[in-house]
């Protein structure tokens, strides 16, 4: 009886266990991210799933006349990367703007903007992103610096962290910002201390929105094309899944339609889990939206069920909430009262939503932990997988709270890139004591916290290899400082890879279907040009993705 039942099940299924594979990758080094069997030589894929992982001989037994066989010649195979914190649509839009991310001096920034403006003379606005506070004397850019290269049109450059903006005189005029304009609540129009005139710099979303709301968005077709470009870029970097943190303003409408269209047309080549955004005073509607979207989407290509809130701002603009004052005396600008935050997190958690809390200052992190704790106490859902994003500074008393609360530390290695911006602005504003605990991946791991890694693209590049290199060395890609910045906070290569794969899959409640290479799991994997485990760390930066497979489908091949 049992036997015939088993036969029936196999007959009714798509294929029997020993049917030929569609794709076999063999004679390589396969790092599976499976704790009990981390290494293998070969992988077989049928349809969208992995059907075998093992020795080359074992796996090649599944070869049939139509099987595509790729001889890896010793190359490394990993689970596809999962960027656990990304802003997909902002990233896509940034592909069509001036990219200032690699420029370190005012002159370099100006030259790049000027060149873009000259090659795009018909664009009504000149838009860009990625400037660093540390590039400008005093930490803030001015409208005059932007007028000098774009005198004829409005121009607006978003800071790399998305929390500050830089407008030229035409853009300020269009937004109606003058010396008389009052600061919006929780935002700052930076002013000349003598004249009171706006300097062109704007701090935090309520202020940047004064200009950003005047910028015409590209139409849906243009946005869709940019989204497809972004997906190709991510595939070329070995990324097969992202977790989308949305924009600061948090609206979902048009973005979801673009993602749904890509899914419908078979062009969504990166799995996306997207969070809605809530803010103090606007909680119930976003929760309802997230719950509705969750119920409307099945499968593992496009999923919902998360909601995000910004507890505080950033250290560079002294808006991250701190327990002790900044050098200039302030303690930051939290976006919530602790009571309102806890109530919102409890309400979202009660609806079964996963909650992400952006918290960068040590007081912000504590507020976030308290809110997650309140939700656990109020609703008693143990498997809620609550998240805290960024955690740039933390009180030592709070390291051990993550593990018992089951709160995931979602961090972005390149935010700790020890460059000039870090030394001149971040470390100065944080002060030596807090800076000594900056981006404490090692301390959090030692305290038993579960970490997950991402990029925060377009805040920094989505290139996983840049993130991996910083995670294991705490150095810039130029190799500075020689011993690494706070090297005790670096993590091992294997740990870093887990945070980009299986831990990230856990974070989206999908570790049972992806994130490691095992029979039955979704066939999301990458083949790399170099064996990261057998090269010096510097080689990570030169590594290329030769092949990316998502759901059994080749979505990137080097040279194509
Ligand atoms: Zn972000």
JSON list of C-alpha atoms in Angstrom, two decimals, residues 234-331:
[
{"chain": "A", "resi": 234, "resn": "UNK", "atom": "CA", "xyz": [22.34, 42.85, -9.91]},
{"chain": "A", "resi": 235, "resn": "UNK", "atom": "CA", "xyz": [22.43, 39.53, -11.78]},
{"chain": "A", "resi": 236, "resn": "UNK", "atom": "CA", "xyz": [25.88, 40.42, -13.12]},
{"chain": "A", "resi": 237, "resn": "UNK", "atom": "CA", "xyz": [26.98, 40.86, -9.51]},
{"chain": "A", "resi": 238, "resn": "UNK", "atom": "CA", "xyz": [25.71, 37.40, -8.58]},
{"chain": "A", "resi": 239, "resn": "UNK", "atom": "CA", "xyz": [22.62, 38.68, -6.80]},
{"chain": "A", "resi": 240, "resn": "UNK", "atom": "CA", "xyz": [19.51, 36.48, -7.09]},
{"chain": "A", "resi": 241, "resn": "UNK", "atom": "CA", "xyz": [17.46, 37.91, -4.20]},
{"chain": "A", "resi": 242, "resn": "UNK", "atom": "CA", "xyz": [16.96, 41.33, -2.65]},
{"chain": "A", "resi": 243, "resn": "UNK", "atom": "CA", "xyz": [15.03, 42.64, 0.31]},
{"chain": "A", "resi": 244, "resn": "UNK", "atom": "CA", "xyz": [13.73, 46.05, -0.60]},
{"chain": "A", "resi": 245, "resn": "UNK", "atom": "CA", "xyz": [13.72, 48.69, 2.14]},
{"chain": "A", "resi": 246, "resn": "UNK", "atom": "CA", "xyz": [11.68, 51.13, 0.03]},
{"chain": "A", "resi": 247, "resn": "UNK", "atom": "CA", "xyz": [12.20, 54.86, 0.05]},
{"chain": "A", "resi": 248, "resn": "UNK", "atom": "CA", "xyz": [12.10, 57.20, 3.01]},
{"chain": "A", "resi": 249, "resn": "UNK", "atom": "CA", "xyz": [8.69, 58.43, 1.91]},
{"chain": "A", "resi": 250, "resn": "UNK", "atom": "CA", "xyz": [7.60, 54.80, 1.74]},
{"chain": "A", "resi": 251, "resn": "UNK", "atom": "CA", "xyz": [4.96, 54.92, -0.96]},
{"chain": "A", "resi": 252, "resn": "UNK", "atom": "CA", "xyz": [4.51, 51.59, -2.70]},
{"chain": "A", "resi": 253, "resn": "UNK", "atom": "CA", "xyz": [1.92, 52.15, -5.42]},
{"chain": "A", "resi": 254, "resn": "UNK", "atom": "CA", "xyz": [3.75, 52.66, -8.72]},
{"chain": "A", "resi": 255, "resn": "UNK", "atom": "CA", "xyz": [6.75, 50.58, -7.70]},
{"chain": "A", "resi": 256, "resn": "UNK", "atom": "CA", "xyz": [4.68, 47.50, -6.99]},
{"chain": "A", "resi": 257, "resn": "UNK", "atom": "CA", "xyz": [3.01, 47.77, -10.40]},
{"chain": "A", "resi": 258, "resn": "UNK", "atom": "CA", "xyz": [6.44, 47.80, -12.07]},
{"chain": "A", "resi": 259, "resn": "UNK", "atom": "CA", "xyz": [7.58, 44.74, -10.13]},
{"chain": "A", "resi": 260, "resn": "UNK", "atom": "CA", "xyz": [4.32, 42.91, -10.89]},
{"chain": "A", "resi": 261, "resn": "UNK", "atom": "CA", "xyz": [4.70, 43.70, -14.57]},
{"chain": "A", "resi": 262, "resn": "UNK", "atom": "CA", "xyz": [8.26, 42.36, -14.59]},
{"chain": "A", "resi": 263, "resn": "UNK", "atom": "CA", "xyz": [7.04, 39.19, -12.90]},
{"chain": "A", "resi": 264, "resn": "UNK", "atom": "CA", "xyz": [4.17, 38.78, -15.37]},
{"chain": "A", "resi": 265, "resn": "UNK", "atom": "CA", "xyz": [6.50, 39.24, -18.34]},
{"chain": "A", "resi": 266, "resn": "UNK", "atom": "CA", "xyz": [9.04, 36.73, -16.99]},
{"chain": "A", "resi": 267, "resn": "UNK", "atom": "CA", "xyz": [11.63, 39.48, -16.58]},
{"chain": "A", "resi": 268, "resn": "UNK", "atom": "CA", "xyz": [11.88, 39.57, -12.80]},
{"chain": "A", "resi": 269, "resn": "UNK", "atom": "CA", "xyz": [15.29, 37.86, -12.64]},
{"chain": "A", "resi": 270, "resn": "UNK", "atom": "CA", "xyz": [15.92, 38.80, -9.02]},
{"chain": "A", "resi": 271, "resn": "UNK", "atom": "CA", "xyz": [13.60, 37.62, -6.25]},
{"chain": "A", "resi": 272, "resn": "UNK", "atom": "CA", "xyz": [12.21, 40.64, -4.38]},
{"chain": "A", "resi": 273, "resn": "UNK", "atom": "CA", "xyz": [10.73, 40.88, -0.92]},
{"chain": "A", "resi": 274, "resn": "UNK", "atom": "CA", "xyz": [9.54, 44.42, -0.40]},
{"chain": "A", "resi": 275, "resn": "UNK", "atom": "CA", "xyz": [8.71, 46.30, 2.79]},
{"chain": "A", "resi": 276, "resn": "UNK", "atom": "CA", "xyz": [6.10, 49.02, 3.13]},
{"chain": "A", "resi": 277, "resn": "UNK", "atom": "CA", "xyz": [7.00, 52.13, 5.15]},
{"chain": "A", "resi": 278, "resn": "UNK", "atom": "CA", "xyz": [5.27, 53.58, 8.20]},
{"chain": "A", "resi": 279, "resn": "UNK", "atom": "CA", "xyz": [5.94, 56.72, 10.17]},
{"chain": "A", "resi": 280, "resn": "UNK", "atom": "CA", "xyz": [4.68, 58.27, 13.37]},
{"chain": "A", "resi": 281, "resn": "UNK", "atom": "CA", "xyz": [1.10, 59.37, 12.74]},
{"chain": "A", "resi": 282, "resn": "UNK", "atom": "CA", "xyz": [0.78, 57.14, 9.65]},
{"chain": "A", "resi": 283, "resn": "UNK", "atom": "CA", "xyz": [0.70, 53.54, 10.86]},
{"chain": "A", "resi": 284, "resn": "UNK", "atom": "CA", "xyz": [-2.69, 51.95, 10.26]},
{"chain": "A", "resi": 285, "resn": "UNK", "atom": "CA", "xyz": [-2.84, 52.56, 6.50]},
{"chain": "A", "resi": 286, "resn": "UNK", "atom": "CA", "xyz": [0.65, 51.19, 5.77]},
{"chain": "A", "resi": 287, "resn": "UNK", "atom": "CA", "xyz": [-0.06, 48.10, 7.91]},
{"chain": "A", "resi": 288, "resn": "UNK", "atom": "CA", "xyz": [-3.24, 47.47, 5.91]},
{"chain": "A", "resi": 289, "resn": "UNK", "atom": "CA", "xyz": [-1.30, 47.92, 2.65]},
{"chain": "A", "resi": 290, "resn": "UNK", "atom": "CA", "xyz": [1.41, 45.48, 3.69]},
{"chain": "A", "resi": 291, "resn": "UNK", "atom": "CA", "xyz": [-1.17, 42.90, 4.81]},
{"chain": "A", "resi": 292, "resn": "UNK", "atom": "CA", "xyz": [-3.09, 43.25, 1.54]},
{"chain": "A", "resi": 293, "resn": "UNK", "atom": "CA", "xyz": [0.04, 42.93, -0.62]},
{"chain": "A", "resi": 294, "resn": "UNK", "atom": "CA", "xyz": [1.12, 39.87, 1.36]},
{"chain": "A", "resi": 295, "resn": "UNK", "atom": "CA", "xyz": [-2.19, 38.16, 0.66]},
{"chain": "A", "resi": 296, "resn": "UNK", "atom": "CA", "xyz": [-2.05, 39.02, -3.06]},
{"chain": "A", "resi": 297, "resn": "UNK", "atom": "CA", "xyz": [1.32, 37.41, -3.79]},
{"chain": "A", "resi": 298, "resn": "UNK", "atom": "CA", "xyz": [2.27, 33.75, -3.66]},
{"chain": "A", "resi": 299, "resn": "UNK", "atom": "CA", "xyz": [5.51, 31.94, -4.41]},
{"chain": "A", "resi": 300, "resn": "UNK", "atom": "CA", "xyz": [9.06, 33.14, -3.97]},
{"chain": "A", "resi": 301, "resn": "UNK", "atom": "CA", "xyz": [9.56, 35.64, -6.78]},
{"chain": "A", "resi": 302, "resn": "UNK", "atom": "CA", "xyz": [7.78, 38.70, -5.40]},
{"chain": "A", "resi": 303, "resn": "UNK", "atom": "CA", "xyz": [6.76, 38.70, -1.75]},
{"chain": "A", "resi": 304, "resn": "UNK", "atom": "CA", "xyz": [5.53, 41.14, 0.85]},
{"chain": "A", "resi": 305, "resn": "UNK", "atom": "CA", "xyz": [4.77, 41.02, 4.55]},
{"chain": "A", "resi": 306, "resn": "UNK", "atom": "CA", "xyz": [7.25, 43.51, 6.01]},
{"chain": "A", "resi": 307, "resn": "UNK", "atom": "CA", "xyz": [7.00, 47.08, 7.20]},
{"chain": "A", "resi": 308, "resn": "UNK", "atom": "CA", "xyz": [9.80, 49.54, 7.90]},
{"chain": "A", "resi": 309, "resn": "UNK", "atom": "CA", "xyz": [10.17, 52.59, 10.09]},
{"chain": "A", "resi": 310, "resn": "UNK", "atom": "CA", "xyz": [12.99, 55.11, 10.45]},
{"chain": "A", "resi": 311, "resn": "UNK", "atom": "CA", "xyz": [13.70, 55.45, 14.16]},
{"chain": "A", "resi": 312, "resn": "UNK", "atom": "CA", "xyz": [16.37, 58.08, 13.58]},
{"chain": "A", "resi": 313, "resn": "UNK", "atom": "CA", "xyz": [18.61, 59.71, 10.97]},
{"chain": "A", "resi": 314, "resn": "UNK", "atom": "CA", "xyz": [22.35, 59.50, 10.34]},
{"chain": "A", "resi": 315, "resn": "UNK", "atom": "CA", "xyz": [25.53, 60.34, 12.25]},
{"chain": "A", "resi": 316, "resn": "UNK", "atom": "CA", "xyz": [27.04, 62.44, 9.45]},
{"chain": "A", "resi": 317, "resn": "UNK", "atom": "CA", "xyz": [24.17, 64.95, 9.77]},
{"chain": "A", "resi": 318, "resn": "UNK", "atom": "CA", "xyz": [23.98, 64.49, 13.56]},
{"chain": "A", "resi": 319, "resn": "UNK", "atom": "CA", "xyz": [20.39, 63.29, 13.20]},
{"chain": "A", "resi": 320, "resn": "UNK", "atom": "CA", "xyz": [21.01, 59.75, 14.53]},
{"chain": "A", "resi": 321, "resn": "UNK", "atom": "CA", "xyz": [19.61, 59.52, 18.08]},
{"chain": "A", "resi": 322, "resn": "UNK", "atom": "CA", "xyz": [22.35, 59.28, 20.71]},
{"chain": "A", "resi": 323, "resn": "UNK", "atom": "CA", "xyz": [22.39, 58.52, 24.44]},
{"chain": "A", "resi": 324, "resn": "UNK", "atom": "CA", "xyz": [25.14, 61.12, 24.96]},
{"chain": "A", "resi": 325, "resn": "UNK", "atom": "CA", "xyz": [25.46, 64.43, 23.08]},
{"chain": "A", "resi": 326, "resn": "UNK", "atom": "CA", "xyz": [27.35, 65.00, 19.83]},
{"chain": "A", "resi": 327, "resn": "UNK", "atom": "CA", "xyz": [30.40, 67.26, 20.04]},
{"chain": "A", "resi": 328, "resn": "UNK", "atom": "CA", "xyz": [28.16, 70.27, 19.24]},
{"chain": "A", "resi": 329, "resn": "UNK", "atom": "CA", "xyz": [25.70, 69.42, 22.03]},
{"chain": "A", "resi": 330, "resn": "UNK", "atom": "CA", "xyz": [22.66, 67.92, 20.27]},
{"chain": "A", "resi": 331, "resn": "UNK", "atom": "CA", "xyz": [21.52, 64.31, 20.74]}
]
